[in-house]
Short mmCIF file of C-alpha atoms in Angstrom, two decimals:
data_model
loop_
_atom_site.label_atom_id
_atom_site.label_comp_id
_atom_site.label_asym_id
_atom_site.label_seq_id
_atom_site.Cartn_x
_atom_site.Cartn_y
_atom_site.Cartn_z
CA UNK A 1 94.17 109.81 106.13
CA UNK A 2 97.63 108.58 106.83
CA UNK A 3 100.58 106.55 106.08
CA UNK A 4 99.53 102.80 108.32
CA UNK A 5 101.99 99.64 108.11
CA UNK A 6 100.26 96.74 106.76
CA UNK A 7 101.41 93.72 108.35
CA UNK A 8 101.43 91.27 111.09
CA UNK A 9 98.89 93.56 110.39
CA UNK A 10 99.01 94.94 106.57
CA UNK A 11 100.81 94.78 103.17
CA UNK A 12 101.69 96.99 100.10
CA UNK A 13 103.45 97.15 96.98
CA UNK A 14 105.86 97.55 93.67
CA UNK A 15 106.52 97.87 90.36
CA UNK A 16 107.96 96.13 87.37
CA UNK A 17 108.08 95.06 83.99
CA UNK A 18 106.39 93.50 80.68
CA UNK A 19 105.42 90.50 79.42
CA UNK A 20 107.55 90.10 76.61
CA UNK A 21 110.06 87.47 77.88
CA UNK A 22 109.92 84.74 80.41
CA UNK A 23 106.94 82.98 81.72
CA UNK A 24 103.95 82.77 79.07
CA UNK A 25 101.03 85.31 79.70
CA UNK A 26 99.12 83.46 77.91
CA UNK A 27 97.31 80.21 78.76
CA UNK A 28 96.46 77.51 76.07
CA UNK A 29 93.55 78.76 74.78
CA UNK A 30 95.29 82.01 73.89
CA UNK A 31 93.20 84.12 76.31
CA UNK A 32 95.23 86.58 78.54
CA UNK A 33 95.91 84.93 81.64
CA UNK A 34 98.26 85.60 84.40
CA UNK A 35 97.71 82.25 86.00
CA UNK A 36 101.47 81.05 84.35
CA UNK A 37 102.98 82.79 85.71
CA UNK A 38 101.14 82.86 89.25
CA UNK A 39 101.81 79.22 89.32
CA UNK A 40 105.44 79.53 89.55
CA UNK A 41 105.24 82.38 91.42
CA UNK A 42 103.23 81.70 94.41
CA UNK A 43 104.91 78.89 96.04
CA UNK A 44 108.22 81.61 96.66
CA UNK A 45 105.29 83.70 98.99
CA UNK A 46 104.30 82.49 102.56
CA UNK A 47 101.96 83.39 105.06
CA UNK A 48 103.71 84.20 108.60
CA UNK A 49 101.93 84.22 112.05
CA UNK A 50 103.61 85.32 115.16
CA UNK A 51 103.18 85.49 118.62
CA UNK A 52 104.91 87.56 121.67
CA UNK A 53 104.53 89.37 124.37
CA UNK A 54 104.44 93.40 124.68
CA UNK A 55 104.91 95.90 127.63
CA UNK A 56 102.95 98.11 127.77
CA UNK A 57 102.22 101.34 130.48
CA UNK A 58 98.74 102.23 131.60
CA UNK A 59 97.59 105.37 131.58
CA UNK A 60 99.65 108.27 133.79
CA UNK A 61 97.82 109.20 136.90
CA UNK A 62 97.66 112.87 137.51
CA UNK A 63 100.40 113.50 140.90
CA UNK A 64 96.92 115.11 142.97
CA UNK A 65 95.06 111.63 142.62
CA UNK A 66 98.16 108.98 143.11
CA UNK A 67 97.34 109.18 147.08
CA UNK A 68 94.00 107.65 146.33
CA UNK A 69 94.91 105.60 143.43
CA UNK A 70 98.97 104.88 143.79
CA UNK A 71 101.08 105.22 140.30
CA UNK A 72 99.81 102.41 137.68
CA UNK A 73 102.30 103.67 135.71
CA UNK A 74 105.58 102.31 138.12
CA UNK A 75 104.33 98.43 136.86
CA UNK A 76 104.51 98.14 133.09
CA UNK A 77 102.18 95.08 131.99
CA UNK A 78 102.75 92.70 129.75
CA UNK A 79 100.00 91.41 127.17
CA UNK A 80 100.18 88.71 124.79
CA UNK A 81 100.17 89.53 121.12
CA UNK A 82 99.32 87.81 117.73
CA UNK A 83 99.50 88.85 114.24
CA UNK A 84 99.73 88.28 110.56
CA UNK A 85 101.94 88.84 107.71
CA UNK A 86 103.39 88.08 104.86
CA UNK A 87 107.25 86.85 103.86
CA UNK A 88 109.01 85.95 100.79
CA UNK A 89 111.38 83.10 99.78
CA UNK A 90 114.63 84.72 98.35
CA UNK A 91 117.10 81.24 99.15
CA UNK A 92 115.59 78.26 98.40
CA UNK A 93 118.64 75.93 99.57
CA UNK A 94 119.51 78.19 102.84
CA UNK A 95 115.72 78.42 104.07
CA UNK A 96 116.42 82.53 103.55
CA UNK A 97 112.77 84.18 104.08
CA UNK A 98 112.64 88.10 104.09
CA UNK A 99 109.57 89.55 105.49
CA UNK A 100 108.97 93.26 107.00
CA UNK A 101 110.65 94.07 110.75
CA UNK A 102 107.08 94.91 111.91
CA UNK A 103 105.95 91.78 111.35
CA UNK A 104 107.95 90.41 113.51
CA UNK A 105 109.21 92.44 115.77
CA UNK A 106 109.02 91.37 119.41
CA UNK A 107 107.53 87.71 117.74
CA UNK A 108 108.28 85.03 120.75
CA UNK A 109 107.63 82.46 117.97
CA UNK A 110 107.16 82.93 114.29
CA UNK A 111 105.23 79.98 112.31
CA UNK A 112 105.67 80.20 108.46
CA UNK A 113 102.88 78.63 106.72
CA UNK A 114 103.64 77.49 102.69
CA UNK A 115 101.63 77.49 99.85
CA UNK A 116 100.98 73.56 99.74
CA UNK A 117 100.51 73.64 103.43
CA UNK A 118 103.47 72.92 105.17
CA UNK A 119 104.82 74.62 108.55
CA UNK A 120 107.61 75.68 109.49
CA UNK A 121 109.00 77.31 113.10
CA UNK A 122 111.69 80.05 111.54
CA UNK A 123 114.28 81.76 113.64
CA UNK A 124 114.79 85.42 112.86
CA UNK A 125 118.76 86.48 111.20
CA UNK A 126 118.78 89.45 112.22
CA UNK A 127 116.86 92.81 111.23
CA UNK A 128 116.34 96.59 110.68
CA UNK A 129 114.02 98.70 112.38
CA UNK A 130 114.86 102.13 110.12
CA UNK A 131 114.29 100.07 106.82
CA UNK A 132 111.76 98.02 108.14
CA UNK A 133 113.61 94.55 106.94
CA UNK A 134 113.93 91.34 108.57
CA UNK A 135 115.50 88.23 107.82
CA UNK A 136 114.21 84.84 108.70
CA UNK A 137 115.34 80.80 108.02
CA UNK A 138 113.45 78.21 108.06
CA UNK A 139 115.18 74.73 107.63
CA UNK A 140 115.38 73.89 103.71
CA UNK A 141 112.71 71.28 102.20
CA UNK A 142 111.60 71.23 98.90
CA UNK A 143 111.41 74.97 98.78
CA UNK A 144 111.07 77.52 95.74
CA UNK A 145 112.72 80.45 95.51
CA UNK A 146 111.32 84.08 93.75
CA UNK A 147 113.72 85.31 91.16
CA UNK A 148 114.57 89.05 91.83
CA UNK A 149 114.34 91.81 89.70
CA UNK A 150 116.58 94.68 89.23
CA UNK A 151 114.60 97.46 90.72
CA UNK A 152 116.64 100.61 89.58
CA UNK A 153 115.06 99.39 86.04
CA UNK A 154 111.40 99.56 87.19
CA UNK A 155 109.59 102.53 85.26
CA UNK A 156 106.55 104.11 86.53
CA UNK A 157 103.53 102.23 84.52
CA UNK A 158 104.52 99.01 84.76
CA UNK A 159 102.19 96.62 85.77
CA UNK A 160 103.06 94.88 88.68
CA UNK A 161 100.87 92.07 90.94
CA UNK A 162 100.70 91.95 94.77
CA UNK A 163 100.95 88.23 96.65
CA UNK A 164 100.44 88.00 100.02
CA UNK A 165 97.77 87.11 103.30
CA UNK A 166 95.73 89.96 103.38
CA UNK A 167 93.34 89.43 106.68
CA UNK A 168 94.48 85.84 106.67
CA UNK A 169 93.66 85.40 103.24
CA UNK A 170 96.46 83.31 102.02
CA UNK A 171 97.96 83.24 98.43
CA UNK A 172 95.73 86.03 97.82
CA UNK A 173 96.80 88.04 94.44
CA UNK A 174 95.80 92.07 93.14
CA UNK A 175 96.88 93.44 90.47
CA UNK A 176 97.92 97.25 89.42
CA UNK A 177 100.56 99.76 87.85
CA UNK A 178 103.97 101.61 89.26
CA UNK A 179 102.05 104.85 90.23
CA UNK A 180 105.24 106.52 91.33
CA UNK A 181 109.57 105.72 92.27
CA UNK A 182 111.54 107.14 95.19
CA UNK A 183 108.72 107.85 97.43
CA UNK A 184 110.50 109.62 100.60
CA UNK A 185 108.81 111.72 103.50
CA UNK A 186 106.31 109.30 104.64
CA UNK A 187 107.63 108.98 108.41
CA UNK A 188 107.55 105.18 107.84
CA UNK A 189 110.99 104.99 109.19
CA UNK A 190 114.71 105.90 108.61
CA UNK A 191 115.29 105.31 105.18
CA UNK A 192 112.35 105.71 102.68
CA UNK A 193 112.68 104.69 99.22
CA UNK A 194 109.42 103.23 98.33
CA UNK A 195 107.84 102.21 95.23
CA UNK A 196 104.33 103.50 94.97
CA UNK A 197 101.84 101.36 93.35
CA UNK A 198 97.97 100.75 93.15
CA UNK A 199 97.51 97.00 93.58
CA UNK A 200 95.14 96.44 96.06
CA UNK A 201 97.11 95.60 99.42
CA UNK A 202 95.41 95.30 102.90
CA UNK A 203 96.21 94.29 106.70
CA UNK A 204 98.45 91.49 106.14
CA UNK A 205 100.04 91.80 102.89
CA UNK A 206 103.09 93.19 104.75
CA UNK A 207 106.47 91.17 103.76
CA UNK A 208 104.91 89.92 100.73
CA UNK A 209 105.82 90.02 97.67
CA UNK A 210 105.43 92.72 94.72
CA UNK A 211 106.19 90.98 91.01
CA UNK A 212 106.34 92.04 87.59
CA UNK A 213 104.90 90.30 84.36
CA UNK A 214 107.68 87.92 84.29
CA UNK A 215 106.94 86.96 88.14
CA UNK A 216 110.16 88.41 89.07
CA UNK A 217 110.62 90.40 92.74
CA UNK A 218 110.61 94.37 92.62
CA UNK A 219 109.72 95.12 95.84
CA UNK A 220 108.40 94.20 99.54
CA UNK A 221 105.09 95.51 100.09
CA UNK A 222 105.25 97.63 103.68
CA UNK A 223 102.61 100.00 103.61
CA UNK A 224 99.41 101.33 102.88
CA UNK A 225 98.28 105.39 102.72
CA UNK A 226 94.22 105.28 103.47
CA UNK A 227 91.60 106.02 106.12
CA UNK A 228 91.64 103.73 108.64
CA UNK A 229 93.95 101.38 107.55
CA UNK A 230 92.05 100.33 104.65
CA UNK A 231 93.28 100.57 100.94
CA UNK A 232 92.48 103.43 98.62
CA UNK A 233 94.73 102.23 96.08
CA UNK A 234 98.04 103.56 97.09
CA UNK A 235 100.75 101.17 98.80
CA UNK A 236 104.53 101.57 98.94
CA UNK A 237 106.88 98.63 99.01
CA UNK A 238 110.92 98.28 99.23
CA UNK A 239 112.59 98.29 96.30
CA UNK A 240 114.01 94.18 95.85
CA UNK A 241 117.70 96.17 95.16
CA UNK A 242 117.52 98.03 98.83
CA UNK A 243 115.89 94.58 100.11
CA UNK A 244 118.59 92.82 98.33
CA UNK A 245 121.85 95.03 100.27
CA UNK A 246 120.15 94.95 103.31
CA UNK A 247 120.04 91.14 103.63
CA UNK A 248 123.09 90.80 101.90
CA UNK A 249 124.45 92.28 105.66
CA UNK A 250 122.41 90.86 108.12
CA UNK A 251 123.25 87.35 106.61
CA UNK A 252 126.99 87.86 106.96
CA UNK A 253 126.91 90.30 109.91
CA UNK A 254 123.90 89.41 111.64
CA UNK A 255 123.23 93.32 111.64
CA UNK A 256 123.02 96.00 108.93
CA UNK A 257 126.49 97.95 108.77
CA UNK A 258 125.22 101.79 106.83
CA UNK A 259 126.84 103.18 104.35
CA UNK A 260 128.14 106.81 104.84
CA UNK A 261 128.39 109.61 102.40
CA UNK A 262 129.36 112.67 104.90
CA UNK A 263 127.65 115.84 103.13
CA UNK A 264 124.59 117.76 104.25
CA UNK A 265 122.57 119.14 101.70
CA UNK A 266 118.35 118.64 100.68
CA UNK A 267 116.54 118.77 97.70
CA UNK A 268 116.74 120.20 94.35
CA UNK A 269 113.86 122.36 92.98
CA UNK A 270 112.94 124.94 90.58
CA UNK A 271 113.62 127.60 93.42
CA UNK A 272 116.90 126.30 94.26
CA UNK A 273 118.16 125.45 90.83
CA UNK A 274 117.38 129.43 90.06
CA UNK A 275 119.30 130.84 92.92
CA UNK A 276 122.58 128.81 91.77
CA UNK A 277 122.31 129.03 88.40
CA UNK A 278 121.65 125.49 87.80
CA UNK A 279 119.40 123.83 84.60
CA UNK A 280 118.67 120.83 87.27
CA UNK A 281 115.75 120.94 89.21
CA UNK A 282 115.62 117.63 90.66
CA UNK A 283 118.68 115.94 92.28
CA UNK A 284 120.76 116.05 96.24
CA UNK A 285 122.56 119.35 96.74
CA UNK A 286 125.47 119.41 98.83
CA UNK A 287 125.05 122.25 101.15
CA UNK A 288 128.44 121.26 103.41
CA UNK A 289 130.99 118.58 102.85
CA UNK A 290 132.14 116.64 106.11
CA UNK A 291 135.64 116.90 106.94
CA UNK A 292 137.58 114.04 106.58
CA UNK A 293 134.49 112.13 105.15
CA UNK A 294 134.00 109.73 101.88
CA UNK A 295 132.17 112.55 100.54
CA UNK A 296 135.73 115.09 100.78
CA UNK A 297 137.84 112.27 99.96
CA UNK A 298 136.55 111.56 96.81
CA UNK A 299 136.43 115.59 95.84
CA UNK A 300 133.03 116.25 96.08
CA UNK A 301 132.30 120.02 96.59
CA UNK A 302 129.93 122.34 98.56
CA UNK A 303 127.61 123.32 95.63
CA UNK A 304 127.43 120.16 93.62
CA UNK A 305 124.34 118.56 92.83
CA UNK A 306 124.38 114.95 92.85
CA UNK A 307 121.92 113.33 90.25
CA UNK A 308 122.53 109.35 89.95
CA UNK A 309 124.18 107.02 91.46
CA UNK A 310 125.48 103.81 89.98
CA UNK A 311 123.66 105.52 86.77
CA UNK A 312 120.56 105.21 89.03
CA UNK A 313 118.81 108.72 88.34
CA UNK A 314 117.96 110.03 92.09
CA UNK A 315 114.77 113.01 92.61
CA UNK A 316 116.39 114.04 95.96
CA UNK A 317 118.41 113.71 98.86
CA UNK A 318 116.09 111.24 100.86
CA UNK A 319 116.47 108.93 98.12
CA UNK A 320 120.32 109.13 97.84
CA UNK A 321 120.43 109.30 101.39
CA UNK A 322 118.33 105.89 101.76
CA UNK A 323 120.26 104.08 98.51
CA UNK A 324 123.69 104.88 100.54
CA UNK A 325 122.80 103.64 103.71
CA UNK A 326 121.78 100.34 102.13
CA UNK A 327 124.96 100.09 100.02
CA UNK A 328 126.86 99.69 103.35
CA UNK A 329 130.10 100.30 104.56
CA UNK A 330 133.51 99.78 102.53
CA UNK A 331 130.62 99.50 99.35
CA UNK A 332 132.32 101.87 96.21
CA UNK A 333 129.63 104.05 94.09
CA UNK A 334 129.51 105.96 91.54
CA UNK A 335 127.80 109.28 91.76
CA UNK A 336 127.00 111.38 88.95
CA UNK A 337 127.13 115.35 89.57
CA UNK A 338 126.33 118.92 88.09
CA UNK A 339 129.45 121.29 88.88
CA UNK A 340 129.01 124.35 87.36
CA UNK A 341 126.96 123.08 85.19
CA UNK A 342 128.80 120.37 83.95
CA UNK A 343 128.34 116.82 84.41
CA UNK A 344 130.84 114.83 86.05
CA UNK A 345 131.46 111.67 87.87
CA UNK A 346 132.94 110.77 91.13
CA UNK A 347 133.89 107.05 92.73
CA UNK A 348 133.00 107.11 96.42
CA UNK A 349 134.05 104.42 98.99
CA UNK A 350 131.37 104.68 101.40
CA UNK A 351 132.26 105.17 105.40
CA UNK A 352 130.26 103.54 108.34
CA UNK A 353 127.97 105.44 109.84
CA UNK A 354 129.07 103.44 113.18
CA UNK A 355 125.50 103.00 115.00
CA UNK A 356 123.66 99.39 115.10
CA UNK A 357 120.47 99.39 117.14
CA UNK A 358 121.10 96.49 119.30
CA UNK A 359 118.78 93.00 118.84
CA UNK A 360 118.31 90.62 121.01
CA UNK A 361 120.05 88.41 119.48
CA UNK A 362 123.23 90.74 119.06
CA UNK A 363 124.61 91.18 122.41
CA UNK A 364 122.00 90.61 125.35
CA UNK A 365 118.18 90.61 125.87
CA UNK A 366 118.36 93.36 128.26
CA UNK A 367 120.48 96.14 125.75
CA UNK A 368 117.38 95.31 122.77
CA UNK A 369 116.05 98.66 121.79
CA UNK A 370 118.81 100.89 122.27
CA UNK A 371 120.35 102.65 119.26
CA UNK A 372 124.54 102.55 119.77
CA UNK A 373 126.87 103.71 118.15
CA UNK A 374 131.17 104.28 119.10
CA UNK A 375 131.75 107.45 120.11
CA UNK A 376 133.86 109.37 122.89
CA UNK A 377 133.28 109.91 126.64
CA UNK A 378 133.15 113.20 128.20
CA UNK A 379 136.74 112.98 128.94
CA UNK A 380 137.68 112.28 125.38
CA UNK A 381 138.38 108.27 125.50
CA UNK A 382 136.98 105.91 122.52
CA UNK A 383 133.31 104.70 124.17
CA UNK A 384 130.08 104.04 123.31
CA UNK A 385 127.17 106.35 122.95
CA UNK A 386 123.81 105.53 123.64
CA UNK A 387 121.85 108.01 120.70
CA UNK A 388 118.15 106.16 121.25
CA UNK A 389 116.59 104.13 123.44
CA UNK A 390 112.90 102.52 122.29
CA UNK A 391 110.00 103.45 124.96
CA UNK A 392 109.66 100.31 127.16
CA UNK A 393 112.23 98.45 125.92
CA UNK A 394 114.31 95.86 127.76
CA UNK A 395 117.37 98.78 127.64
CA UNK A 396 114.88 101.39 128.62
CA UNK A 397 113.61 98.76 131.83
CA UNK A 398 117.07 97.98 133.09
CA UNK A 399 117.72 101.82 133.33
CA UNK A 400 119.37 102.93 130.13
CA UNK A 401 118.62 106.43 128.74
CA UNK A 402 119.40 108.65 125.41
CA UNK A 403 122.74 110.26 125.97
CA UNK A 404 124.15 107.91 128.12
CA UNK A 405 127.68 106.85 127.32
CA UNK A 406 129.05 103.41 128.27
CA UNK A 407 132.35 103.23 129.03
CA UNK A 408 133.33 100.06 130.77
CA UNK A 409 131.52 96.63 131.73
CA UNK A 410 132.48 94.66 134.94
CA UNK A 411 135.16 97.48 135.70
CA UNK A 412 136.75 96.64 132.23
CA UNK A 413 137.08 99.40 129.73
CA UNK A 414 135.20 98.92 126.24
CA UNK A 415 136.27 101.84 123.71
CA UNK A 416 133.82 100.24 120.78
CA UNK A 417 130.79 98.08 120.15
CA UNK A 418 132.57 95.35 119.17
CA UNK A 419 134.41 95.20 122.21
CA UNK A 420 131.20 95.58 124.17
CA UNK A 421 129.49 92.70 122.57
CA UNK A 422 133.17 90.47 123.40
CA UNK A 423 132.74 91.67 127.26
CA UNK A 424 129.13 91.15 127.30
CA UNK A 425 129.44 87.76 126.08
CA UNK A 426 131.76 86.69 128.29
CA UNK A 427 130.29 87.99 131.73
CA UNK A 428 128.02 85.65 133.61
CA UNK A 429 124.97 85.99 135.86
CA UNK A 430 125.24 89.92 136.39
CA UNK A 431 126.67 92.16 134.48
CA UNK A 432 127.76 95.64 135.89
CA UNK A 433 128.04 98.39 132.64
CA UNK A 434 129.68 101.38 133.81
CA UNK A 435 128.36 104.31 131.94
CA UNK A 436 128.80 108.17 132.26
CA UNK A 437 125.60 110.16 132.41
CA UNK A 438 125.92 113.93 132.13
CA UNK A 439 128.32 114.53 135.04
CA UNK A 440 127.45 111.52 136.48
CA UNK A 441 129.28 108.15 136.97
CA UNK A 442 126.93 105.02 137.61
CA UNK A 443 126.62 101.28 136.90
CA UNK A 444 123.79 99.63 134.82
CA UNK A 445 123.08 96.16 136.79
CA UNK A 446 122.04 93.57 134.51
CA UNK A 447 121.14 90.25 135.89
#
């Protein structure tokens, strides 16, 4: 068993709320029915195909046999791909469709397909890899929109329904319960914060859409935890307040901009809350304070154990870690903490955590799939550092690799990522990126 994404290949889930308001649950003959509210729900959720091209390297041939057989592995191949999803309609009047990264990541052309049978070619905003969020537009027609929910107030037991394309199965709809709130730990990517639910959710459903009672948005389902890809009744989906932050950023920047607390710490449990004395067992303890971060600014001490934020009850530091980031930078929180016992709050303007993993779109085709972020070169100037680069990517082809720092392009000095992106724009034909590699000087030729 093991934690699959469900998209352009699967789909998952999320939690919600009751019945008690909003659309009718019932249909006119008084039997329970959540057709209603499926009827003005459905035409928000889209099916999304893609297409694109992937590198790929063949097998490594062991050094003994390369005289008879040569290296396969010098000459990456390309191979077409195609895939499936799901996607959700959160802006009616700006065409805004959010769907899950892996759906379309790498998509040469992404068709969205609507409920009454319409197509549309969408262009992709931006997105982010570590919360596995993207951002598409289609041009506006006639569209309808999902209302979101808040998602802090989702309690586990709620029943919640799943809408999406499972194995090309459009508009299909399962049903279920929250099973569980601030999943973390799963390896799914960067920031985990998933609702857990049982509504059935398949290859496919990724990007769609998981609704409460009232046909309201709690989360994005992303992923599935069975055998073989196949669902055993437990799916995890994005919280609609995380999805909600997220795009809020890569509609204005074109690029998620992290928030930053600055303290190092892990979870709280019974163990822990022993050896300091504590009557908390659940909660982010602070195990160091960063100098000169948001965290010290606003007083926040070695020791503390923080336990909400925004009144948002947290169960450990992967949650408050992934609710921060998605805040973003310059964003002001409230964080509720145990200090000495005592129960306190704090107000916390978050920092940037500085890194953006470059898209396509963002600066040039050949920089997408390295992870950046400003930094200093080994001689102590403002530059760039180069903290990831994504195995066969178009950085990794051109000749980037992790640790290298950039420090100038066309034998012009760049001290920042934004000033990178303004130089890189601006070249023409070939672009020279002068970049410092352990003790190393050398140019990255980009044509």
């Amino acid at each position: 068993m093991g934690v699959v994404f469900i998209a352009a290949v699967f789909s998952a889930m999320i939690g919600a709320s009751s019945a008690s308001a909003g659309i009718p649950f019932f249909s006119d003959d008084e039997m329970p029915s959540l057709a209603p509210m499926l009827e003005e729900t459905t035409p928000a959720i889209v099916s999304i195909a893609v297409k694109g091209t992937q590198t790929t390297s063949r097998q490594e041939v062991p050094e003994m046999f390369r005289y008879f057989f040569g290296n396969p592995n010098q000459q990456p191949r390309e191979r077409e791909f195609r895939g499936l999803g799901s996607g959700v309609i959160i802006d009616a009047e700006k065409g805004y469709i959010v769907t899950n990264n892996h759906v379309v990541d790498n998509a040469d052309s992404i068709l969205v397909k609507m409920s009454d049978g319409r197509e549309f070619e969408a262009e992709k905003l931006g997105a982010d890899a570590q919360s596995d969020i993207a951002l598409l537009k289609i041009e506006p027609d006639n569209l309808t929109q999902v209302k979101l929910a808040n998602s802090d107030k989702v309690r586990v037991g709620d029943f919640v329904v799943a809408i999406g394309n499972p194995f090309g199965l459009s508009q299909t709809v399962t049903s279920g319960i929250v099973s569980a709130l601030g999943r973390s730990g799963l390896n799914i990517g960067g920031y985990e914060d998933f609702i857990q639910t049982d509504a059935s959710i398949n290859r496919g459903n990724s990007g769609g859409a998981l609704v409460n009672l009232r046909g309201e948005l709690v989360g994005i389902n992303t992923a599935i935890f069975g055998p073989n890809g196949g669902n055993v009744g437990i799916g995890f989906a994005i919280p609609s307040n995380m999805m909600k932050n997220l795009v809020d950023q890569i509609s204005e920047f074109g690029e998620v901009r992290r928030g930053l607390l600055g303290i190092i710490g892990g979870d709280v449990d019974a163990g822990l809350a022993e050896a300091v004395n504590s009557d908390i067992n659940y909660g982010a303890f602070v195990n160091e304070v960063v100098p000169d971060s948001a965290a010290e600014k606003a007083g926040i001490d070695a020791g503390d154990i923080i336990v909400a934020i925004d009144d948002n009850e947290i169960s450990s530091f992967n949650e408050l870690r992934a609710k921060v980031a998605s805040k973003g930078a310059g964003a002001e929180v409230e964080l509720s903490i145990i200090r000495n016992g005592k129960k306190q709050s704090v107000n916390v303007v978050l920092d940037s955590d500085g890194s953006v993993t470059i898209e396509e779109k963002d600066i040039h085709p050949a920089l997408e799939g390295a992870d950046l972020s400003n930094g200093r070169s080994r001689r102590g100037n403002d530059a760039i550092e180069v903290n990831e680069v994504a195995e066969n990517s178009p950085a990794a082809r051109v000749g980037f690799r992790e640790g290298d720092v950039i420090v100038g392009v066309n034998r012009k000095r760049v001290a920042n990522i934004a000033q990178l992106t303004e130089a890189v724009e601006a070249s023409k034909d070939v672009i020279a990126i002068s970049i410092q590699r352990g003790n190393s000087d050398l140019f990255v030729i980009i044509r």
